[in-house]
Amino acid sequence: QVQLVESGGGLVQPGGSLRLSCAASGSIFSINAMDWYRQAPGKQRELVASITSGGSTNYADSVKGRFTISRDNDKNTVYLQMNSLKPEDTAVYYCNAGLVATAPYRYLEVWGQGTLVTVSS
């Protein structure tokens, strides 16, 4: 069974930093794009950042210049470095990946369970 497990959330003061990690495990042949989404209370889930298997990145305007997405293909892991955090960054952050699983070969879109980031003084 393929799964994504996030870690690294927590409570941080405004202006602080956090690094989120998301590791994919299971019978995986290849991983295409890996993304970070977030959902704040009472709001819709939104795309924060994405990275292709080749390393091309895309960011929401609200996080450009503050957040950096990266990935380690050998470890099937994606990271989100979050700097200069603001109270409005408070949300549950979810990892998402499009991948090809084996036994049998099939395309899957997989979500992690989410990790809470709270930015507050």
Coordinates of N, CA and C in Angstrom, one line a residue:
Q1 N 0.8 -1.2 0.0 CA 0.0 0.0 0.0 C 0.9 1.2 0.0
V2 N 0.5 2.2 -0.8 CA 1.3 3.4 -1.0 C 0.7 4.5 0.0
Q3 N 1.6 5.2 0.7 CA 1.1 6.2 1.6 C 2.1 7.3 1.6
L4 N 1.6 8.5 2.0 CA 2.4 9.7 2.2 C 2.3 10.1 3.7
V5 N 3.5 10.3 4.3 CA 3.5 10.7 5.7 C 4.2 12.0 5.9
E6 N 3.4 13.0 6.4 CA 4.0 14.4 6.6 C 4.5 14.5 8.1
S7 N 5.5 15.4 8.2 CA 6.0 15.7 9.5 C 6.5 17.1 9.5
G8 N 6.7 17.7 10.7 CA 7.4 19.0 10.8 C 6.5 20.1 11.2
G9 N 5.2 19.9 11.3 CA 4.3 21.0 11.7 C 4.5 21.4 13.2
G10 N 3.8 22.4 13.6 CA 3.9 22.9 15.0 C 3.5 24.3 15.1
L11 N 3.9 24.8 16.3 CA 3.6 26.2 16.7 C 4.8 27.1 16.5
V12 N 4.7 28.2 15.8 CA 5.8 29.0 15.6 C 5.4 30.5 15.7
Q13 N 6.2 31.4 16.1 CA 5.9 32.8 16.2 C 6.0 33.5 14.8
P14 N 5.2 34.5 14.6 CA 5.3 35.3 13.4 C 6.8 35.7 13.1
G15 N 7.1 35.5 11.8 CA 8.5 35.7 11.4 C 9.4 34.5 11.5
G16 N 8.9 33.5 12.1 CA 9.7 32.3 12.3 C 9.7 31.4 11.1
S17 N 10.3 30.2 11.2 CA 10.5 29.2 10.1 C 10.1 27.8 10.6
L18 N 9.7 27.1 9.6 CA 9.4 25.6 9.8 C 9.8 24.9 8.5
R19 N 10.1 23.6 8.7 CA 10.4 22.8 7.5 C 9.5 21.6 7.6
L20 N 8.6 21.4 6.6 CA 7.8 20.3 6.5 C 8.4 19.2 5.6
S21 N 8.2 18.0 6.0 CA 8.6 16.8 5.1 C 7.5 15.9 4.8
C22 N 7.6 15.3 3.7 CA 6.5 14.3 3.3 C 7.2 13.2 2.6
A23 N 7.2 12.0 3.2 CA 7.8 10.8 2.6 C 6.8 9.8 2.0
A24 N 7.1 9.4 0.8 CA 6.2 8.4 0.2 C 6.8 7.0 0.4
S25 N 6.0 6.1 0.7 CA 6.4 4.7 1.0 C 5.5 3.7 0.3
G26 N 6.0 2.5 0.1 CA 5.2 1.4 -0.5 C 5.8 1.0 -1.8
S27 N 5.0 0.3 -2.6 CA 5.4 -0.2 -3.9 C 5.3 0.8 -4.9
I28 N 6.3 1.6 -5.1 CA 6.3 2.8 -6.0 C 7.3 2.6 -7.1
F29 N 6.8 2.8 -8.3 CA 7.7 2.7 -9.5 C 8.3 4.1 -9.8
S30 N 7.4 5.1 -9.8 CA 7.9 6.5 -10.1 C 6.9 7.5 -9.5
I31 N 7.4 8.7 -9.2 CA 6.6 9.7 -8.7 C 6.7 10.9 -9.7
N32 N 5.6 11.4 -10.0 CA 5.5 12.6 -10.9 C 5.6 13.9 -10.1
A33 N 4.6 14.7 -10.2 CA 4.6 15.9 -9.4 C 4.3 15.6 -7.9
M34 N 4.9 16.4 -7.1 CA 4.6 16.4 -5.7 C 4.2 17.8 -5.2
D35 N 3.2 17.9 -4.5 CA 2.6 19.2 -4.1 C 2.4 19.4 -2.6
W36 N 2.3 20.6 -2.2 CA 1.8 20.9 -0.9 C 0.6 21.8 -1.0
Y37 N -0.5 21.4 -0.3 CA -1.7 22.2 -0.2 C -1.9 22.6 1.3
R38 N -2.8 23.5 1.5 CA -3.1 23.9 2.8 C -4.6 24.2 2.9
Q39 N -5.1 24.0 4.1 CA -6.5 24.3 4.3 C -6.7 25.0 5.7
A40 N -7.0 26.3 5.7 CA -7.3 27.0 6.9 C -8.7 26.8 7.3
P41 N -9.0 27.0 8.6 CA -10.4 26.8 9.1 C -11.4 27.7 8.4
G42 N -12.4 27.0 7.9 CA -13.5 27.7 7.2 C -13.1 28.1 5.7
K43 N -12.0 27.7 5.2 CA -11.6 28.0 3.9 C -11.4 26.7 3.0
Q44 N -11.4 26.9 1.7 CA -11.1 25.8 0.8 C -9.6 25.4 0.8
R45 N -9.4 24.2 0.5 CA -8.0 23.8 0.3 C -7.4 24.5 -0.9
E46 N -6.1 25.0 -0.7 CA -5.5 25.7 -1.8 C -4.1 25.1 -2.0
L47 N -3.6 25.2 -3.3 CA -2.3 24.8 -3.7 C -1.3 25.8 -3.2
V48 N -0.3 25.3 -2.5 CA 0.8 26.2 -2.0 C 2.0 26.2 -2.9
A49 N 2.4 25.0 -3.2 CA 3.6 24.8 -4.1 C 3.6 23.5 -4.7
S50 N 4.3 23.4 -5.9 CA 4.4 22.1 -6.5 C 5.8 22.0 -7.2
I51 N 6.2 20.7 -7.3 CA 7.5 20.5 -7.9 C 7.4 19.2 -8.8
T52 N 7.9 19.3 -10.0 CA 7.8 18.2 -10.9 C 9.0 17.2 -10.6
S53 N 9.0 16.1 -11.3 CA 10.1 15.1 -11.1 C 11.4 15.7 -11.6
G54 N 11.4 16.6 -12.5 CA 12.6 17.3 -13.0 C 13.0 18.4 -12.2
G55 N 12.2 18.8 -11.2 CA 12.6 19.9 -10.3 C 12.0 21.3 -10.6
S56 N 11.2 21.4 -11.6 CA 10.5 22.7 -11.9 C 9.5 22.9 -10.8
T57 N 9.4 24.2 -10.3 CA 8.6 24.6 -9.2 C 7.6 25.6 -9.6
N58 N 6.5 25.7 -8.7 CA 5.5 26.7 -8.9 C 4.9 27.0 -7.5
Y59 N 4.6 28.3 -7.3 CA 4.2 28.7 -6.0 C 2.9 29.6 -6.1
A60 N 2.1 29.5 -5.0 CA 1.0 30.5 -4.9 C 1.6 31.9 -4.7
D61 N 1.0 32.9 -5.2 CA 1.5 34.2 -5.0 C 1.7 34.6 -3.5
S62 N 0.8 34.1 -2.7 CA 0.9 34.4 -1.3 C 2.1 33.9 -0.5
V63 N 2.8 33.0 -1.1 CA 4.0 32.4 -0.5 C 5.3 32.6 -1.2
K64 N 5.2 33.2 -2.4 CA 6.4 33.4 -3.2 C 7.4 34.3 -2.5
G65 N 8.7 33.8 -2.5 CA 9.7 34.6 -1.8 C 9.9 34.2 -0.4
R66 N 8.9 33.4 0.2 CA 9.0 33.0 1.6 C 9.1 31.5 1.7
F67 N 8.5 30.7 0.9 CA 8.5 29.3 0.9 C 9.3 28.7 -0.2
T68 N 9.9 27.6 0.1 CA 10.7 26.9 -1.0 C 10.4 25.4 -0.9
I69 N 10.0 24.9 -2.1 CA 9.7 23.4 -2.2 C 10.9 22.7 -2.8
S70 N 11.2 21.6 -2.3 CA 12.3 20.8 -2.9 C 12.0 19.3 -2.7
R71 N 12.7 18.5 -3.4 CA 12.5 17.0 -3.3 C 13.8 16.2 -3.4
D72 N 13.8 15.1 -2.8 CA 14.9 14.1 -2.8 C 14.3 12.9 -3.5
N73 N 14.6 12.7 -4.8 CA 14.0 11.6 -5.5 C 14.5 10.2 -5.0
D74 N 15.7 10.2 -4.5 CA 16.2 8.9 -3.9 C 15.4 8.5 -2.7
K75 N 14.9 9.5 -1.9 CA 14.2 9.2 -0.7 C 12.7 9.3 -0.9
N76 N 12.3 9.6 -2.1 CA 10.8 9.8 -2.3 C 10.2 10.8 -1.4
T77 N 10.9 11.8 -1.1 CA 10.5 12.8 -0.1 C 10.5 14.2 -0.7
V78 N 9.4 15.0 -0.3 CA 9.3 16.4 -0.7 C 9.4 17.2 0.6
Y79 N 9.9 18.4 0.5 CA 10.1 19.3 1.6 C 9.4 20.6 1.3
L80 N 9.0 21.3 2.3 CA 8.6 22.7 2.2 C 9.2 23.5 3.3
Q81 N 10.2 24.3 2.9 CA 10.8 25.3 3.8 C 10.0 26.5 3.9
M82 N 9.5 26.9 5.0 CA 8.7 28.0 5.2 C 9.4 29.1 6.1
N83 N 9.6 30.2 5.5 CA 10.3 31.3 6.3 C 9.4 32.5 6.4
S84 N 9.7 33.4 7.2 CA 8.9 34.6 7.4 C 7.4 34.3 7.6
L85 N 7.1 33.4 8.4 CA 5.8 32.9 8.6 C 4.9 34.0 9.1
K86 N 3.6 34.0 8.6 CA 2.6 35.0 9.0 C 1.4 34.3 9.7
P87 N 0.7 34.9 10.5 CA -0.5 34.3 11.1 C -1.5 33.7 10.0
E88 N -1.5 34.3 8.9 CA -2.4 33.8 7.8 C -1.9 32.6 7.1
D89 N -0.7 32.1 7.5 CA -0.2 30.8 7.0 C -0.7 29.7 7.9
T90 N -1.4 30.0 9.0 CA -1.9 29.0 9.8 C -2.9 28.1 9.1
A91 N -2.7 26.8 9.1 CA -3.5 25.9 8.3 C -3.0 24.4 8.6
V92 N -3.8 23.5 8.1 CA -3.3 22.1 8.0 C -2.7 22.0 6.6
Y93 N -1.5 21.5 6.6 CA -0.7 21.4 5.3 C -0.8 19.9 4.9
Y94 N -1.1 19.7 3.6 CA -1.3 18.4 3.1 C -0.3 18.2 1.9
C95 N 0.3 17.0 1.9 CA 1.2 16.6 0.8 C 0.3 15.8 -0.2
N96 N 0.6 16.0 -1.5 CA -0.1 15.3 -2.5 C 0.9 14.8 -3.6
A97 N 0.7 13.6 -4.1 CA 1.7 13.1 -5.2 C 0.9 12.3 -6.2
G98 N 1.3 12.5 -7.4 CA 0.8 11.6 -8.5 C 1.9 10.6 -8.8
L99 N 1.6 9.4 -8.7 CA 2.7 8.4 -8.8 C 2.2 7.1 -9.5
V100 N 3.2 6.3 -10.0 CA 2.9 5.0 -10.5 C 3.3 3.9 -9.5
A101 N 2.3 3.2 -9.1 CA 2.6 2.1 -8.1 C 2.8 0.8 -8.9
T102 N 3.3 -0.2 -8.2 CA 3.6 -1.5 -8.8 C 2.7 -2.5 -8.2
A103 N 2.6 -3.7 -8.8 CA 2.0 -4.9 -8.3 C 0.5 -4.6 -7.9
P104 N -0.4 -4.3 -8.9 CA -0.1 -4.1 -10.3 C 0.3 -2.7 -10.6
Y105 N 0.8 -2.4 -11.8 CA 1.2 -1.1 -12.2 C -0.1 -0.3 -12.4
R106 N -0.2 0.9 -11.8 CA -1.3 1.7 -11.9 C -1.0 3.1 -11.4
Y107 N -1.7 4.1 -12.0 CA -1.5 5.5 -11.6 C -2.4 5.8 -10.4
L108 N -1.8 6.5 -9.4 CA -2.5 6.8 -8.2 C -2.3 8.3 -7.9
E109 N -3.3 8.9 -7.3 CA -3.1 10.2 -6.7 C -3.3 10.0 -5.2
V110 N -2.2 10.3 -4.4 CA -2.2 10.0 -3.0 C -2.1 11.3 -2.2
W111 N -2.8 11.3 -1.0 CA -2.8 12.4 -0.1 C -2.2 11.9 1.2
G112 N -1.5 12.8 1.9 CA -1.0 12.6 3.2 C -2.2 12.9 4.2
Q113 N -1.9 12.7 5.5 CA -2.9 12.9 6.5 C -3.0 14.3 7.0
G114 N -2.0 15.1 6.7 CA -2.0 16.5 7.0 C -1.2 16.8 8.3
T115 N -0.6 17.9 8.4 CA 0.2 18.4 9.6 C -0.2 19.8 9.8
L116 N -0.5 20.1 11.1 CA -1.0 21.4 11.5 C 0.2 22.4 11.7
V117 N 0.1 23.6 11.1 CA 1.0 24.7 11.3 C 0.3 25.8 11.9
T118 N 0.7 26.3 13.0 CA 0.1 27.4 13.7 C 1.1 28.5 13.9
V119 N 0.8 29.7 13.3 CA 1.6 30.8 13.5 C 1.0 31.8 14.4
S120 N 1.5 32.0 15.6 CA 0.9 32.8 16.6 C 1.9 33.3 17.6
S121 N 1.7 34.4 18.2 CA 2.6 34.9 19.2 C 2.0 34.6 20.6

